[in-house]
Every structure is written in structure tokens, then in C-alpha cells.
Amino acid sequence: MSSSHWEEFYANHLPPADFEDNRSLLKEFCERHNEDQNSIVLVTSGGTTVPLEHNTVRFVDNFSAGTRGSASTEYFLDHGYAVIFMHRLKSMEPFTRHFTGQQFFDMLDVAETMENGESGTPSIFVKPDSVDVLAPILAKYKIAQEANKILYINFTSVVDYMWLLRAACECLAAFDKRALLYLAAAVSDFYIPSDKMPTHKMQSGHGAPTISLQLVPKMLAPLVSLWVPDAFVVSFKLETDENLLIVKSRDSLNKYKHKLVIANMLQTRKSRVIFVTPTTSYEINLTKDQLLAGMEIEEHIVADVVQCHEDFMAAIPLQ
Ligand code: 9Z3
């Protein structure tokens, strides 16, 4: 029997250097939460790179900042889930995402304490008007860390992502229906296979390169049918042409036979998503005022996904 595209992909692409360490972390995290009979969610977040050289100087990337995945992770923790936060290195992370760049320093002040009339050790404190902002987020972060409810795993390239995705699924299979997969990462559809990639930095002296990309195998196929057949799988569909959005989401459900596609348009992804199931579809919208007031669409998305997961679990009798 000939091997399928995804099997060839793994046969022809080496795992990332830190793969075994991440696999051990995943195993340990999953075993602990499975023993405690917790529900668990794998959140994938951020974009993937497509290297153009083995010794990578240049790569193709995409727009994803990891906002969806990092915000959703916080809401899943609020709902009591253990979370594997599988994200693109240097993309947004839960909790710290609230204070990016200068924002963090703007919350702090330095005070010079006087000791015996001389200036002593400077101390740093959070400005009083920032305490209200920082305190609840810090409290939630501490609770998640102390209860070991979150595991951070990172990837960079599409190949790293594929290896980690399968490794995570191997650990999640034991949760059966208690596992939820929330595949929000913007994973490249195209890549340069390892054997077609130059080893060293491409030289401009050789003229303008012609770069030929190939299709990345659709991992949703083995994921749904083989790796986690009893889990509740939610994929995201991103389009820029509204006419394709629902059609492509339905195609995906028909093809992979999972439970739910959350469809969004690039331009409006922060204020509008559509939940598409094999038989229904409905929208979640935030108004401009709600956005300005700091509301996040992920709060609503996660509440609805959790409800769908609970309904799904309730409908399956205990084995
Ligand atoms: C999404 O559609 C996510 O909602 C976004 C979030 C990537 C738009 P940000 O990270 O953006 O908050 O900036 N993710 C899935 C995108 C995707 O590539 N889906 C594949 C497709 O549409 C199917 S799995 O073909």
C-alpha cells in the first residue's frame, strides 16, 4: 500500500531540535490532567514560517499575530480547562499580551529611597492607576501557573508545527471526548520540501531566484480520523473573499468530518466570526462601541465552543 502525503511529509522532514523535550513535556502534562479527569484544550496560535534555505536567512511568513489563540487561552482557563498553548515563537502569549512594548514600562515608576540622608537602593513600583489593570491579570496568571493549568510549547516553521501537532494529538487521544482541539494557528498551505531547499543562503549574484512552493498535506485528515478520533475538533477558516467563506467552511466539514468550523474574514476577524456546523451557521458580532470598550470576541467564541463541547460530551454515553 502506498503511503499517504502526510506520512511522506513526516518521513522526509526531520523534527525540530527540541522535539523530544517538548514531547516529554506534553506527555507529562497530559498524563497529569488525564488522571485528574480534567477537560483539556489544545490551542494553536500564530503563523508559521516557510524557510527558503536550510540554514535559514529568509523565509515566507504570514500576518497572524496570535491574538485569537492567546486571548482564547485565557478564556479557556476561566472555564476550567487545562490548556496546551502551542504557539509561534515571539507571537502573542496569554497574560503578557496585555502589556506589549512600551505599555509595560509606562505602568512602572522608580522611587529613590533615602537611607541616612543618602540615596539608597532604587525601588520599582506599579503606578497606582495601573494596579487595577495589572492586578487581576497577574492574579489569573499566578493561579494558572500554580495549578499547572497551562503548558507553553512553541514552533516557528510549518515543519515544526506539524511535528508538534501530531505529538500533542498522540497525548490527547487518551482524553477521548474530553479533548478539545481549537486550531486557530494560521498554518501555511505551501512550503518548500526539504530536498528542494538549498543548504546555504541564496546568493543575489546567481540572479533572481525562481521559488517553487508545494502543497502542505492537509493534517486535519489524519488528525480527525486517526489521531484523536473521539475528540471535539474545531478548525478556523480564513478568507479574504466573503463569497468563499461559508462554502469553503462547509467543504472542510464534509471532507474532514469534524464538528465545527469558525469562519472569519481577514479584515473583520476581531469583530465578526461565523460558527459553521454541518447543518447550521450563525454569527457572533461585536459592535464598534463594544470593541472600544475593550470587549473581546474571543470571550464569546470560547463560551460558545465550550457549550458545544459540553453538548458533545453529554451526547456520548460513558464507555
Ligand atoms: C484563523 O482563521 C484565525 O482566526 C486567525 C487569527 C489566524 C485569523 P490573529 O492570530 O488571527 O488573531 O492575528 N486561523 C486559521 C487560519 C487558517 O489558515 N485556516 C486554514 C484555512 O483557512 C484551515 S486550518 O485554510
GROMACS .gro file of C-alpha atoms and ligand atoms in nm:
model
  344
    1MET     CA    1   0.000   0.000   0.000
    2SER     CA    2   0.144   0.341  -0.090
    3SER     CA    3   0.193   0.584   0.198
    4SER     CA    4  -0.022   0.895   0.212
    5HIS     CA    5   0.101   1.252   0.168
    6TRP     CA    6   0.114   1.317   0.539
    7GLU     CA    7   0.316   1.003   0.609
    8GLU     CA    8   0.563   1.105   0.338
    9PHE     CA    9   0.582   1.452   0.493
   10TYR     CA   10   0.699   1.309   0.826
   11ALA     CA   11   0.929   1.059   0.656
   12ASN     CA   12   1.101   1.337   0.460
   13HIS     CA   13   1.122   1.613   0.722
   14LEU     CA   14   1.322   1.597   1.041
   15PRO     CA   15   1.161   1.704   1.369
   16PRO     CA   16   1.286   2.027   1.531
   17ALA     CA   17   1.593   2.004   1.756
   18ASP     CA   18   1.395   2.041   2.082
   19PHE     CA   19   1.124   1.797   1.975
   20GLU     CA   20   1.195   1.521   2.230
   21ASP     CA   21   1.195   1.775   2.516
   22ASN     CA   22   0.859   1.909   2.404
   23ARG     CA   23   0.722   1.558   2.363
   24SER     CA   24   0.817   1.477   2.723
   25LEU     CA   25   0.653   1.798   2.847
   26LEU     CA   26   0.335   1.720   2.654
   27LYS     CA   27   0.326   1.364   2.786
   28GLU     CA   28   0.376   1.467   3.145
   29PHE     CA   29   0.119   1.750   3.126
   30CYS     CA   30  -0.143   1.529   2.962
   31GLU     CA   31  -0.094   1.234   3.194
   32ARG     CA   32  -0.140   1.455   3.499
   33HIS     CA   33  -0.457   1.617   3.372
   34ASN     CA   34  -0.598   1.290   3.245
   35GLU     CA   35  -0.552   1.133   3.589
   36ASP     CA   36  -0.746   1.428   3.735
   37GLN     CA   37  -1.021   1.373   3.473
   38ASN     CA   38  -0.986   1.734   3.357
   39SER     CA   39  -1.105   1.864   3.023
   40ILE     CA   40  -0.819   1.977   2.808
   41VAL     CA   41  -0.784   2.203   2.506
   42LEU     CA   42  -0.506   2.229   2.251
   43VAL     CA   43  -0.496   2.590   2.131
   44THR     CA   44  -0.276   2.651   1.828
   45SER     CA   45  -0.183   3.013   1.771
   46GLY     CA   46   0.011   3.241   1.536
   47GLY     CA   47   0.158   3.194   1.191
   48THR     CA   48   0.417   2.951   1.060
   49THR     CA   49   0.730   3.031   0.861
   50VAL     CA   50   0.829   2.863   0.536
   51PRO     CA   51   1.210   2.864   0.522
   52LEU     CA   52   1.375   2.922   0.185
   53GLU     CA   53   1.713   2.778   0.291
   54HIS     CA   54   1.817   2.502   0.535
   55ASN     CA   55   2.047   2.750   0.708
   56THR     CA   56   1.757   2.988   0.719
   57VAL     CA   57   1.824   3.352   0.647
   58ARG     CA   58   1.499   3.414   0.459
   59PHE     CA   59   1.151   3.274   0.494
   60VAL     CA   60   0.792   3.330   0.386
   61ASP     CA   61   0.562   3.431   0.673
   62ASN     CA   62   0.203   3.540   0.725
   63PHE     CA   63   0.005   3.807   0.906
   64SER     CA   64  -0.108   3.619   1.217
   65ALA     CA   65  -0.017   3.791   1.543
   66GLY     CA   66  -0.155   3.518   1.770
   67THR     CA   67  -0.423   3.743   1.918
   68ARG     CA   68  -0.700   3.489   1.873
   69GLY     CA   69  -0.510   3.200   2.027
   70SER     CA   70  -0.360   3.390   2.321
   71ALA     CA   71  -0.686   3.564   2.416
   72SER     CA   72  -0.884   3.240   2.380
   73THR     CA   73  -0.638   3.061   2.608
   74GLU     CA   74  -0.721   3.297   2.894
   75TYR     CA   75  -1.092   3.234   2.846
   76PHE     CA   76  -1.047   2.855   2.832
   77LEU     CA   77  -0.860   2.876   3.163
   78ASP     CA   78  -1.156   3.073   3.305
   79HIS     CA   79  -1.379   2.781   3.200
   80GLY     CA   80  -1.162   2.536   3.394
   81TYR     CA   81  -0.978   2.376   3.102
   82ALA     CA   82  -0.617   2.267   3.110
   83VAL     CA   83  -0.457   2.436   2.809
   84ILE     CA   84  -0.174   2.337   2.578
   85PHE     CA   85  -0.084   2.671   2.425
   86MET     CA   86   0.103   2.575   2.108
   87HIS     CA   87   0.219   2.899   1.958
   88ARG     CA   88   0.456   3.063   1.717
   89LEU     CA   89   0.768   3.179   1.898
   90LYS     CA   90   0.752   3.556   1.966
   91SER     CA   91   0.381   3.579   1.884
   92MET     CA   92   0.134   3.698   2.146
   93GLU     CA   93   0.105   3.499   2.466
   94PRO     CA   94  -0.177   3.489   2.721
   95PHE     CA   95  -0.147   3.743   3.005
   96THR     CA   96   0.164   3.924   2.877
   97ARG     CA   97  -0.029   4.017   2.562
   98HIS     CA   98  -0.199   4.293   2.766
   99PHE     CA   99   0.129   4.477   2.812
  100THR     CA  100   0.324   4.474   2.491
  101GLY     CA  101   0.610   4.708   2.408
  102GLN     CA  102   0.622   5.036   2.597
  103GLN     CA  103   0.291   4.968   2.773
  104PHE     CA  104   0.464   4.768   3.044
  105PHE     CA  105   0.726   5.030   3.126
  106ASP     CA  106   0.460   5.301   3.125
  107MET     CA  107   0.296   5.123   3.418
  108LEU     CA  108   0.608   5.141   3.634
  109ASP     CA  109   0.787   5.409   3.830
  110VAL     CA  110   1.117   5.424   4.013
  111ALA     CA  111   1.146   5.569   4.363
  112GLU     CA  112   1.477   5.659   4.518
  113THR     CA  113   1.471   5.563   4.886
  114MET     CA  114   1.684   5.770   5.122
  115GLU     CA  115   1.899   5.589   5.379
  116ASN     CA  116   2.071   5.800   5.645
  117GLY     CA  117   2.032   6.108   5.431
  118GLU     CA  118   2.195   5.934   5.132
  119SER     CA  119   2.028   5.791   4.829
  120GLY     CA  120   1.977   5.416   4.874
  121THR     CA  121   1.861   5.133   4.654
  122PRO     CA  122   1.603   5.242   4.400
  123SER     CA  123   1.275   5.052   4.417
  124ILE     CA  124   1.035   4.994   4.133
  125PHE     CA  125   0.661   5.006   4.184
  126VAL     CA  126   0.346   4.984   3.976
  127LYS     CA  127   0.179   5.323   3.935
  128PRO     CA  128  -0.141   5.336   4.143
  129ASP     CA  129  -0.368   5.383   3.840
  130SER     CA  130  -0.211   5.078   3.671
  131VAL     CA  131  -0.260   4.845   3.968
  132ASP     CA  132  -0.627   4.799   3.880
  133VAL     CA  133  -0.525   4.685   3.533
  134LEU     CA  134  -0.232   4.466   3.629
  135ALA     CA  135  -0.364   4.302   3.947
  136PRO     CA  136  -0.648   4.087   3.801
  137ILE     CA  137  -0.433   3.971   3.510
  138LEU     CA  138  -0.140   3.888   3.735
  139ALA     CA  139  -0.375   3.704   3.972
  140LYS     CA  140  -0.511   3.488   3.689
  141TYR     CA  141  -0.161   3.421   3.561
  142LYS     CA  142  -0.047   3.306   3.906
  143ILE     CA  143  -0.348   3.080   3.950
  144ALA     CA  144  -0.288   2.915   3.611
  145GLN     CA  145   0.084   2.870   3.680
  146GLU     CA  146   0.043   2.741   4.034
  147ALA     CA  147  -0.225   2.491   3.930
  148ASN     CA  148  -0.009   2.386   3.633
  149LYS     CA  149  -0.305   2.450   3.407
  150ILE     CA  150  -0.109   2.580   3.110
  151LEU     CA  151   0.172   2.435   2.902
  152TYR     CA  152   0.356   2.665   2.662
  153ILE     CA  153   0.502   2.494   2.355
  154ASN     CA  154   0.643   2.693   2.065
  155PHE     CA  155   0.709   2.640   1.696
  156THR     CA  156   0.850   2.854   1.417
  157SER     CA  157   0.832   2.675   1.083
  158VAL     CA  158   0.546   2.482   0.932
  159VAL     CA  159   0.751   2.163   0.971
  160ASP     CA  160   0.798   2.227   1.347
  161TYR     CA  161   0.425   2.287   1.374
  162MET     CA  162   0.339   1.957   1.203
  163TRP     CA  163   0.564   1.754   1.431
  164LEU     CA  164   0.429   1.916   1.745
  165LEU     CA  165   0.069   1.887   1.631
  166ARG     CA  166   0.098   1.511   1.589
  167ALA     CA  167   0.288   1.471   1.916
  168ALA     CA  168   0.021   1.670   2.102
  169CYS     CA  169  -0.254   1.459   1.946
  170GLU     CA  170  -0.081   1.137   2.050
  171CYS     CA  171  -0.100   1.257   2.410
  172LEU     CA  172  -0.455   1.394   2.380
  173ALA     CA  173  -0.603   1.072   2.241
  174ALA     CA  174  -0.631   0.928   2.594
  175PHE     CA  175  -0.880   1.202   2.690
  176ASP     CA  176  -1.130   1.072   2.431
  177LYS     CA  177  -1.421   1.317   2.418
  178ARG     CA  178  -1.275   1.539   2.695
  179ALA     CA  179  -1.016   1.667   2.448
  180LEU     CA  180  -1.094   1.982   2.255
  181LEU     CA  181  -0.878   2.098   1.965
  182TYR     CA  182  -0.901   2.467   1.878
  183LEU     CA  183  -0.689   2.510   1.569
  184ALA     CA  184  -0.653   2.887   1.538
  185ALA     CA  185  -0.297   2.900   1.403
  186ALA     CA  186  -0.256   3.033   1.051
  187VAL     CA  187  -0.065   2.741   0.907
  188SER     CA  188   0.093   2.781   0.568
  189ASP     CA  189  -0.066   2.582   0.287
  190PHE     CA  190   0.257   2.596   0.089
  191TYR     CA  191   0.619   2.510   0.159
  192ILE     CA  192   0.948   2.408   0.005
  193PRO     CA  193   1.017   2.041   0.074
  194SER     CA  194   1.346   1.966   0.244
  195ASP     CA  195   1.503   1.801  -0.060
  196LYS     CA  196   1.419   2.101  -0.281
  197MET     CA  197   1.570   2.360  -0.049
  198PRO     CA  198   1.925   2.498  -0.086
  199THR     CA  199   2.156   2.443   0.210
  200HIS     CA  200   2.304   2.791   0.220
  201LYS     CA  201   2.188   3.148   0.185
  202MET     CA  202   2.071   3.222  -0.168
  203GLN     CA  203   2.317   3.446  -0.349
  204SER     CA  204   2.196   3.750  -0.538
  205GLY     CA  205   2.494   3.705  -0.770
  206HIS     CA  206   2.320   3.396  -0.907
  207GLY     CA  207   2.036   3.611  -1.036
  208ALA     CA  208   1.672   3.641  -0.921
  209PRO     CA  209   1.562   3.302  -0.783
  210THR     CA  210   1.255   3.121  -0.901
  211ILE     CA  211   1.089   2.986  -0.589
  212SER     CA  212   0.856   2.696  -0.634
  213LEU     CA  213   0.627   2.610  -0.343
  214GLN     CA  214   0.444   2.281  -0.297
  215LEU     CA  215   0.125   2.197  -0.111
  216VAL     CA  216   0.149   2.111   0.257
  217PRO     CA  217  -0.054   1.795   0.323
  218LYS     CA  218  -0.385   1.860   0.500
  219MET     CA  219  -0.321   1.733   0.851
  220LEU     CA  220  -0.685   1.770   0.951
  221ALA     CA  221  -0.749   1.445   0.763
  222PRO     CA  222  -0.534   1.211   0.977
  223LEU     CA  223  -0.596   1.427   1.285
  224VAL     CA  224  -0.973   1.378   1.281
  225SER     CA  225  -0.987   1.022   1.151
  226LEU     CA  226  -0.679   0.866   1.314
  227TRP     CA  227  -0.500   1.068   1.580
  228VAL     CA  228  -0.786   1.194   1.800
  229PRO     CA  229  -1.099   1.026   1.659
  230ASP     CA  230  -1.304   1.085   1.976
  231ALA     CA  231  -1.207   1.447   2.038
  232PHE     CA  232  -1.406   1.761   1.964
  233VAL     CA  233  -1.219   1.931   1.681
  234VAL     CA  234  -1.271   2.297   1.591
  235SER     CA  235  -1.086   2.441   1.292
  236PHE     CA  236  -1.077   2.800   1.172
  237LYS     CA  237  -1.127   2.912   0.814
  238LEU     CA  238  -0.977   3.237   0.699
  239GLU     CA  239  -1.073   3.403   0.371
  240THR     CA  240  -1.043   3.744   0.213
  241ASP     CA  241  -1.331   3.690  -0.031
  242GLU     CA  242  -1.665   3.678   0.152
  243ASN     CA  243  -1.819   3.467  -0.127
  244LEU     CA  244  -1.590   3.178  -0.042
  245LEU     CA  245  -1.621   3.184   0.336
  246ILE     CA  246  -1.920   2.961   0.405
  247VAL     CA  247  -1.874   2.738   0.101
  248LYS     CA  248  -1.515   2.660   0.197
  249SER     CA  249  -1.610   2.602   0.562
  250ARG     CA  250  -1.880   2.353   0.461
  251ASP     CA  251  -1.636   2.184   0.221
  252SER     CA  252  -1.394   2.142   0.509
  253LEU     CA  253  -1.661   1.987   0.735
  254ASN     CA  254  -1.768   1.749   0.459
  255LYS     CA  255  -1.415   1.647   0.383
  256TYR     CA  256  -1.272   1.602   0.731
  257LYS     CA  257  -1.592   1.519   0.920
  258HIS     CA  258  -1.511   1.725   1.226
  259LYS     CA  259  -1.767   1.918   1.427
  260LEU     CA  260  -1.724   2.288   1.383
  261VAL     CA  261  -1.554   2.544   1.162
  262ILE     CA  262  -1.521   2.901   1.281
  263ALA     CA  263  -1.508   3.120   0.973
  264ASN     CA  264  -1.361   3.468   0.964
  265MET     CA  265  -1.254   3.733   0.717
  266LEU     CA  266  -0.904   3.877   0.743
  267GLN     CA  267  -1.031   4.234   0.760
  268THR     CA  268  -1.304   4.185   1.022
  269ARG     CA  269  -1.171   3.895   1.227
  270LYS     CA  270  -1.174   4.090   1.554
  271SER     CA  271  -1.542   4.182   1.531
  272ARG     CA  272  -1.713   3.903   1.337
  273VAL     CA  273  -1.694   3.525   1.316
  274ILE     CA  274  -1.937   3.265   1.184
  275PHE     CA  275  -1.991   2.930   1.355
  276VAL     CA  276  -2.047   2.674   1.081
  277THR     CA  277  -2.163   2.318   1.161
  278PRO     CA  278  -2.273   2.055   0.910
  279THR     CA  279  -2.632   2.176   0.945
  280THR     CA  280  -2.629   2.529   1.084
  281SER     CA  281  -2.447   2.860   1.080
  282TYR     CA  282  -2.469   3.170   1.296
  283GLU     CA  283  -2.267   3.484   1.353
  284ILE     CA  284  -2.105   3.640   1.655
  285ASN     CA  285  -2.057   4.015   1.614
  286LEU     CA  286  -1.907   4.289   1.827
  287THR     CA  287  -2.010   4.647   1.768
  288LYS     CA  288  -1.759   4.933   1.736
  289ASP     CA  289  -1.860   5.053   2.082
  290GLN     CA  290  -1.806   4.710   2.232
  291LEU     CA  291  -1.462   4.692   2.074
  292LEU     CA  292  -1.377   5.039   2.201
  293ALA     CA  293  -1.491   4.937   2.548
  294GLY     CA  294  -1.228   4.660   2.538
  295MET     CA  295  -1.461   4.364   2.481
  296GLU     CA  296  -1.300   4.071   2.305
  297ILE     CA  297  -1.480   3.849   2.059
  298GLU     CA  298  -1.278   3.552   2.191
  299GLU     CA  299  -1.475   3.565   2.516
  300HIS     CA  300  -1.792   3.487   2.320
  301ILE     CA  301  -1.625   3.242   2.084
  302VAL     CA  302  -1.484   3.040   2.373
  303ALA     CA  303  -1.812   3.044   2.569
  304ASP     CA  304  -1.993   2.901   2.266
  305VAL     CA  305  -1.721   2.648   2.186
  306VAL     CA  306  -1.724   2.527   2.548
  307GLN     CA  307  -2.103   2.489   2.526
  308CYS     CA  308  -2.069   2.289   2.202
  309HIS     CA  309  -1.805   2.069   2.364
  310GLU     CA  310  -2.026   2.008   2.670
  311ASP     CA  311  -2.323   1.918   2.448
  312PHE     CA  312  -2.099   1.686   2.250
  313MET     CA  313  -1.973   1.513   2.566
  314ALA     CA  314  -2.323   1.481   2.708
  315ALA     CA  315  -2.448   1.319   2.389
  316ILE     CA  316  -2.188   1.041   2.401
  317PRO     CA  317  -2.262   0.773   2.660
  318LEU     CA  318  -1.984   0.676   2.902
  319GLN     CA  319  -1.791   0.371   2.778
  3209Z3     C1  320  -0.783   3.186   1.183
  3209Z3     O1  321  -0.866   3.199   1.099
  3209Z3     C2  322  -0.766   3.283   1.299
  3209Z3     O2  323  -0.888   3.333   1.340
  3209Z3     C3  324  -0.671   3.399   1.260
  3209Z3     C4  325  -0.650   3.487   1.383
  3209Z3     C5  326  -0.536   3.345   1.213
  3209Z3     C6  327  -0.735   3.484   1.151
  3209Z3     P1  328  -0.466   3.653   1.472
  3209Z3     O3  329  -0.367   3.543   1.505
  3209Z3     O4  330  -0.563   3.595   1.357
  3209Z3     O5  331  -0.553   3.687   1.589
  3209Z3     O6  332  -0.398   3.772   1.411
  3209Z3     N1  333  -0.700   3.078   1.182
  3209Z3     C7  334  -0.698   2.974   1.082
  3209Z3     C8  335  -0.639   3.022   0.954
  3209Z3     C9  336  -0.613   2.911   0.856
  3209Z3     O7  337  -0.510   2.914   0.799
  3209Z3     N2  338  -0.702   2.816   0.837
  3209Z3    C10  339  -0.688   2.717   0.730
  3209Z3    C11  340  -0.762   2.770   0.610
  3209Z3     O8  341  -0.833   2.870   0.620
  3209Z3    C12  342  -0.756   2.588   0.767
  3209Z3     S1  343  -0.696   2.512   0.909
  3209Z3     O9  344  -0.749   2.707   0.502
   0.00000   0.00000   0.00000
